[in-house]
Coordinates of C-alpha atoms and ligand atoms in Angstrom, one line a residue:
X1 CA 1.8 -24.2 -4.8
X2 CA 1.5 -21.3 -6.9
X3 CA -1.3 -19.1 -6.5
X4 CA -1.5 -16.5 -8.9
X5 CA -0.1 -18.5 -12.5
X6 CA -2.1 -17.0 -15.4
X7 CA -2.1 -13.4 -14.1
X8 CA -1.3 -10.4 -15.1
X9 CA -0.8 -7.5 -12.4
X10 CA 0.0 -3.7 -12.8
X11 CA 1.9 -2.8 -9.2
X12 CA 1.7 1.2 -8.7
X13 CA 4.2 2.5 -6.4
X14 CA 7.6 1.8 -6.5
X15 CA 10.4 3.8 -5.6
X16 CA 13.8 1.2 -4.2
X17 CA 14.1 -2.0 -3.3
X18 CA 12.5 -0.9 0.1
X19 CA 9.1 0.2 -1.1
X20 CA 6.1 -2.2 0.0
X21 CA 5.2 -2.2 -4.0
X22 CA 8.7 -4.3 -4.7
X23 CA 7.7 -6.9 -1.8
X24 CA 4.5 -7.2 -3.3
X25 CA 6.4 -7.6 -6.7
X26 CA 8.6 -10.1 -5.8
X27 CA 5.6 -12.0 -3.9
X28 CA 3.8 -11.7 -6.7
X29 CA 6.1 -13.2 -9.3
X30 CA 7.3 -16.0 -6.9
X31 CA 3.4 -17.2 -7.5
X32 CA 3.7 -17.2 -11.0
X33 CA 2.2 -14.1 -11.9
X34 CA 3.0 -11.9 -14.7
X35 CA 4.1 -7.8 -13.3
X36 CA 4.4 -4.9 -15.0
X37 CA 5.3 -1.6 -12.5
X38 CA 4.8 1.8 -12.5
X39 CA 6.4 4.7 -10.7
X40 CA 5.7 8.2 -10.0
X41 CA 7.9 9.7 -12.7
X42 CA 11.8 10.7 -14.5
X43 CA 13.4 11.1 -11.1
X44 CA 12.8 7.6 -9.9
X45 CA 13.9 6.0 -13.4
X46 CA 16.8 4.7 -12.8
X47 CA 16.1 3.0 -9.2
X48 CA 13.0 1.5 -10.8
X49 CA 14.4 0.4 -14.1
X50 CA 17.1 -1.8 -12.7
X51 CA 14.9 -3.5 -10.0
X52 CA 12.4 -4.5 -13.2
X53 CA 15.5 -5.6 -15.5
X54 CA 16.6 -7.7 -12.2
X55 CA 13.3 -10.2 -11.9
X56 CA 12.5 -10.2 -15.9
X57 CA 9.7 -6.9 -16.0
X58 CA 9.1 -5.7 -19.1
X59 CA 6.1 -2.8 -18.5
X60 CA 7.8 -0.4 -16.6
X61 CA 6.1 3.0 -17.3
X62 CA 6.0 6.3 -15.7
X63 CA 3.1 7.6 -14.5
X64 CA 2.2 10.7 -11.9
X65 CA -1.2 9.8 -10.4
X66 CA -2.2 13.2 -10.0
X67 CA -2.7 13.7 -13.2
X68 CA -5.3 12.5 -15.1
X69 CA -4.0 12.3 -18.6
X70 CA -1.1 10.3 -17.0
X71 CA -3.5 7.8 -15.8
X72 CA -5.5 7.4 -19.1
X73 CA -2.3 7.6 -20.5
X74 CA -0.8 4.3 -18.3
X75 CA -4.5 2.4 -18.9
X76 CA -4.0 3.2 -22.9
X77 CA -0.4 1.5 -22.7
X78 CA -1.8 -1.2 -20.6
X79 CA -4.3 -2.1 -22.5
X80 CA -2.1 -2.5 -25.6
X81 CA 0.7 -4.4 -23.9
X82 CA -2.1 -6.6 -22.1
X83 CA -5.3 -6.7 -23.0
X84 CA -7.0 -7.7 -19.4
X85 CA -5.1 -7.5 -16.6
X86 CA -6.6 -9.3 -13.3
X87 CA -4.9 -7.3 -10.3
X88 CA -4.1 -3.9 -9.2
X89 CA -1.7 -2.7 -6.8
X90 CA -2.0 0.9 -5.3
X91 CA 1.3 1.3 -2.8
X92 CA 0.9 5.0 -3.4
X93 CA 1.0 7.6 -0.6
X94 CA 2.1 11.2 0.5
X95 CA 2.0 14.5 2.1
X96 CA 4.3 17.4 2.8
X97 CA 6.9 16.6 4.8
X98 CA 5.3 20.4 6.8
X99 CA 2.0 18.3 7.3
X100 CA 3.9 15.6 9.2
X101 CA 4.8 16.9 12.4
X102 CA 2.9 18.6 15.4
X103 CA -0.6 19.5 15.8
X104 CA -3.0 18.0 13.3
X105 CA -5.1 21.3 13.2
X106 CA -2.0 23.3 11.6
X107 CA -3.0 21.2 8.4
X108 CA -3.0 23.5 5.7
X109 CA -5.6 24.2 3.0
X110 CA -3.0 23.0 0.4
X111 CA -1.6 20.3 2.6
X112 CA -5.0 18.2 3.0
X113 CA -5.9 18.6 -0.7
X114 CA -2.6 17.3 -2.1
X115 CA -2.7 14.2 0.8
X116 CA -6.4 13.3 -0.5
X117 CA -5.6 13.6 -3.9
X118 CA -2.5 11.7 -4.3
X119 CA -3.2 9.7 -1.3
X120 CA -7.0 8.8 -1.6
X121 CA -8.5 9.7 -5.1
X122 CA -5.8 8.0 -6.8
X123 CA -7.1 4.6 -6.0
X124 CA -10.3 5.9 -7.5
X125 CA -8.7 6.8 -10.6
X126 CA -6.9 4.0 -11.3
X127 CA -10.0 1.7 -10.7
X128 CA -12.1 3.8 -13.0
X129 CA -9.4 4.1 -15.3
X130 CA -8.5 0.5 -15.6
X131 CA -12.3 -0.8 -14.5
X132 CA -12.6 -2.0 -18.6
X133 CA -9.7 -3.9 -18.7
X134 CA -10.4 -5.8 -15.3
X135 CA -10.8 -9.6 -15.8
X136 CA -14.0 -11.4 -13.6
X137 CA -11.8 -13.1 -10.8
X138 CA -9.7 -9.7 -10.4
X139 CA -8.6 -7.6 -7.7
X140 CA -7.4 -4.4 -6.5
X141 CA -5.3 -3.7 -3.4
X142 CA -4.2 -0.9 -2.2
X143 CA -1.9 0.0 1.2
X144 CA -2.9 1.9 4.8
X145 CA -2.4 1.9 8.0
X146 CA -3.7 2.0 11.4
X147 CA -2.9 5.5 11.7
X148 CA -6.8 6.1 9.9
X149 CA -8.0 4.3 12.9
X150 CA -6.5 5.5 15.5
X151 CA -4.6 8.7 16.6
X152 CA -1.2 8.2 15.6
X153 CA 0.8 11.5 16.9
X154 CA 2.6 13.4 13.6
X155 CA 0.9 11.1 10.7
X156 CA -1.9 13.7 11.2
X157 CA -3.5 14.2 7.7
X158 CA -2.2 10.8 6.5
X159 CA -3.9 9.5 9.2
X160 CA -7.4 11.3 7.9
X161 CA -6.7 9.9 4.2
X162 CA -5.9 6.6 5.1
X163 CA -9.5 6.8 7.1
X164 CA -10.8 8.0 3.7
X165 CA -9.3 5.3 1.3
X166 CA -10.4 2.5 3.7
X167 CA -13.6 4.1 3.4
X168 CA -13.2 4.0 -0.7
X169 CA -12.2 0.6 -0.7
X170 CA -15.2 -0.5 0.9
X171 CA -17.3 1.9 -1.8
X172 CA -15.1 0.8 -4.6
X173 CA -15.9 -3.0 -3.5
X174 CA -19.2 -2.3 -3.7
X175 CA -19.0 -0.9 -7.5
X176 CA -16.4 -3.8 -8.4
X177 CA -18.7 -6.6 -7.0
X178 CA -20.9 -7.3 -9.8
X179 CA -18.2 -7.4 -12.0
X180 CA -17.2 -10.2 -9.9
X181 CA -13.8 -7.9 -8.9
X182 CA -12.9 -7.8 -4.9
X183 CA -11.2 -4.4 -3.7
X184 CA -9.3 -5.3 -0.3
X185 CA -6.5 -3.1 1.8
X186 CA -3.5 -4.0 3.5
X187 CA -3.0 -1.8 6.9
X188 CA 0.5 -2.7 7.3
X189 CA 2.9 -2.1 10.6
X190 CA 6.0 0.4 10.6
X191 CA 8.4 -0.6 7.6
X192 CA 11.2 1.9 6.7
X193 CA 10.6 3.0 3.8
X194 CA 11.2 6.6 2.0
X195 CA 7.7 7.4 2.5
X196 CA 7.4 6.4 6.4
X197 CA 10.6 8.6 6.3
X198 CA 8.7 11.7 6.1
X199 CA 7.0 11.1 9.2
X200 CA 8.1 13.0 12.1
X201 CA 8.8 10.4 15.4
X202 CA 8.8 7.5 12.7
X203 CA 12.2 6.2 14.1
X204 CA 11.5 5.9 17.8
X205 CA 8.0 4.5 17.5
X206 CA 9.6 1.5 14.9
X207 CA 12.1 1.1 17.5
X208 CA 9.4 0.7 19.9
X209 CA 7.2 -1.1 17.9
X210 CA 8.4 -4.7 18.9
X211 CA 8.1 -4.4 22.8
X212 CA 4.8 -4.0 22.3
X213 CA 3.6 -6.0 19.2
X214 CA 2.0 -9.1 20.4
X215 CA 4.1 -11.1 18.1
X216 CA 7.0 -9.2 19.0
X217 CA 8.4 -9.2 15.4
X218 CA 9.0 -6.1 12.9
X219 CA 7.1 -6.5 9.7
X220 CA 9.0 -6.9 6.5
X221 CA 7.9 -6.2 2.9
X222 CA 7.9 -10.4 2.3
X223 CA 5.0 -10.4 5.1
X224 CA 3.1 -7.7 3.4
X225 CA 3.8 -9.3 0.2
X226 CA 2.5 -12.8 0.9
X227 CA -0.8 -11.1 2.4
X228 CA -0.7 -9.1 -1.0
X229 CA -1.0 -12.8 -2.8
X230 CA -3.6 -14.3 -0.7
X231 CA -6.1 -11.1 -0.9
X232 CA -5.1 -11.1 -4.4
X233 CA -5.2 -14.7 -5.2
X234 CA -8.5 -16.8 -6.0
X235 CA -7.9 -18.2 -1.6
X236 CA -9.8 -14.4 -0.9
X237 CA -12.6 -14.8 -3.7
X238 CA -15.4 -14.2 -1.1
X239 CA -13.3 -11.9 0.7
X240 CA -13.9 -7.8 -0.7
X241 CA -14.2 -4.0 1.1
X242 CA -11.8 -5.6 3.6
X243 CA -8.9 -3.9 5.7
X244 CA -6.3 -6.5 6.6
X245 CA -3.6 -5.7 9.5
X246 CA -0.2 -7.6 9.0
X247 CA 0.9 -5.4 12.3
X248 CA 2.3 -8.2 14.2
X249 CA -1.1 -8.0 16.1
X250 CA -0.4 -4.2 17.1
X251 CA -3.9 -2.6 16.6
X252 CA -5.4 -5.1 19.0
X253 CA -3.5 -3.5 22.0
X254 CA -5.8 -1.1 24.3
X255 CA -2.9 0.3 25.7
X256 CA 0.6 -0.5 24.2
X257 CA 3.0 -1.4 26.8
X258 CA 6.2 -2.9 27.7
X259 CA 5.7 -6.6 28.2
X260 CA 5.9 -7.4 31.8
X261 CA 7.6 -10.7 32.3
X262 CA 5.5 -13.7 32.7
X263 CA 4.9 -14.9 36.8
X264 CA 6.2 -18.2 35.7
X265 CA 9.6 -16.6 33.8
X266 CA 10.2 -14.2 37.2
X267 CA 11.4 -17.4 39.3
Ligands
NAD1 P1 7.6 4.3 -0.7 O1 8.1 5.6 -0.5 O2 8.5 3.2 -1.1 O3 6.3 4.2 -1.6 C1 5.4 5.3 -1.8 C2 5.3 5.5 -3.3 O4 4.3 6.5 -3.6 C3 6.6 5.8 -4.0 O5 6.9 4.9 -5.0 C4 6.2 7.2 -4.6 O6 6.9 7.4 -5.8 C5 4.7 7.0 -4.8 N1 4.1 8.3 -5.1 C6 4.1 9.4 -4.4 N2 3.5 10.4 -5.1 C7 3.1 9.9 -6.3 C8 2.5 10.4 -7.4 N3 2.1 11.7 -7.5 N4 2.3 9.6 -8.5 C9 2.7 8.3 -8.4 N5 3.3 7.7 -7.4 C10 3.5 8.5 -6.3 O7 6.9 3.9 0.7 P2 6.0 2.7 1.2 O8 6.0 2.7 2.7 O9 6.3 1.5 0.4 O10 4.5 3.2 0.8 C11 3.6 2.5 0.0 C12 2.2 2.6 0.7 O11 2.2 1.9 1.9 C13 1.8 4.0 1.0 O12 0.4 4.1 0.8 C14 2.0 4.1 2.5 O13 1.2 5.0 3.2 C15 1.6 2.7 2.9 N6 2.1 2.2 4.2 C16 3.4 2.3 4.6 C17 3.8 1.9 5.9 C18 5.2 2.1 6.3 O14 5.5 2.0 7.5 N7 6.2 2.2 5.4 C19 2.8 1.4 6.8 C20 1.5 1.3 6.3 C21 1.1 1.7 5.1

């Protein structure tokens, strides 16, 4: 069954084939909707170009979401390639690499203004920005992580913006209801991508992250990307301002721990 036929859905946020926004993509299109992508700008051209040309997308357009003539500038070309469009993506996140490691109070001034902004405020900005062009029945989506909820050593400021857009999405699906438009978030476990790169410790804790996940499985960008359909898909349309975890069960633990063996497996 195909859940999203008739669609049409702007993805923000990819980089390589390893980005969350290209498993969201591919999910996406498998359902029968129609993509278009957009990626942070020149450098990432000609990983992103290929990737569209290889599943059939024809939007591909540049945009920095820190600016907002880009933005207006992305809505403006949307709007004439599509009319409407029913769903956005927003798989957009960084910080300094300098923000990522050691105490959260060495945050600079700088540091926690460029996290917010391209981080946070984005997601605001693309819903304003595209908030006239969003069909009744539509929905955003956008990416965090548990790291908002709870203290997640070296993701420091990410940690406080994720907090901060799962705040916004709530806000934003508030705004969007009336227009009958549902505003949900993914918190997705550890995937390696170039952005989990950047965070100090990242390797060890993915490594560790399957001793302790309750389904004992890593998460892949198919996972996310099949959440990414249903929240997306008219399955959710009572469901808005919600954070979903596809963490193999992670963020239920109290205390993570090794799993001891079970009395009946110790013989
Ligand atoms: P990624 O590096 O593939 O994607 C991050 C994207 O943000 C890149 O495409 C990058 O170009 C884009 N970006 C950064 N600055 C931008 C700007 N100024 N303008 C436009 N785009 C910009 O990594 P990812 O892991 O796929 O990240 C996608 C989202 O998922 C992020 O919000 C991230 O925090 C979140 N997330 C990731 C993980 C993980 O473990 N990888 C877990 C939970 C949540």
């Amino acid at each position: 069954m195909k859940l999203l036929s008739g669609k049409i859905a702007l993805i923000f946020g990819i980089a390589n084939k390893r980005s969350i926004a290209w498993g969201i993509a591919q999910a996406f299109q498998q359902h029968g909707a129609q993509v278009g992508f957009s990626y942070a700008g020149k450098a990432l051209e000609r990983r992103v170009k290929p990737l569209a040309e290889s599943i059939g997308v024809g939007f591909v357009e540049s945009c920095d979401v820190s600016s907002d003539e880009e933005i207006a500038s992305i809505a403006d070309k949307a709007k004439d390639t599509f009319g409407q469009i029913d769903i956005l993506v927003h798989a957009i996140g960084f910080a300094n690499k300098d923000e990522l490691q050691g105490n959260y109070y060495n945050t600079s001034r700088e540091g926690f203004h460029v996290a917010m902004d391209i981080s946070v405020y984005s997601f605001t900005a693309l819903a304003k920005a595209f908030q006239p062009m969003l069909r009744p029945g539509g929905a955003l989506l956008t990416l965090s992580y548990n790291g908002g909820d709870r203290v997640t050593p070296n993701y420091n400021v990410m940690g406080i913006a994720k907090a901060a857009l799962e705040a916004s999405t709530r806000y934003l699906a508030y705004d969007f209801g009336p227009q009958n438009v549902r505003v949900n978030a993914i918190s997705a476990g550890p995937v390696r991508t170039l952005a989990a790169a950047g965070v100090s410790g990242f390797k060890t804790m993915y490594r560790q992250f399957t001793e302790f996940a309750p389904l004992q499985q890593e998460i892949t960008i198919e996972d996310i990307g099949n959440t990414a359909v249903y929240l997306c898909s008219d399955l959710a349309a009572k469901t808005t301002g919600e954070v979903v975890f596809v963490d193999s069960g992670y963020n239920i633990l109290g205390v993570p721990a090794p799993r001891e063996k079970n009395i009946d497996e110790q013989g």
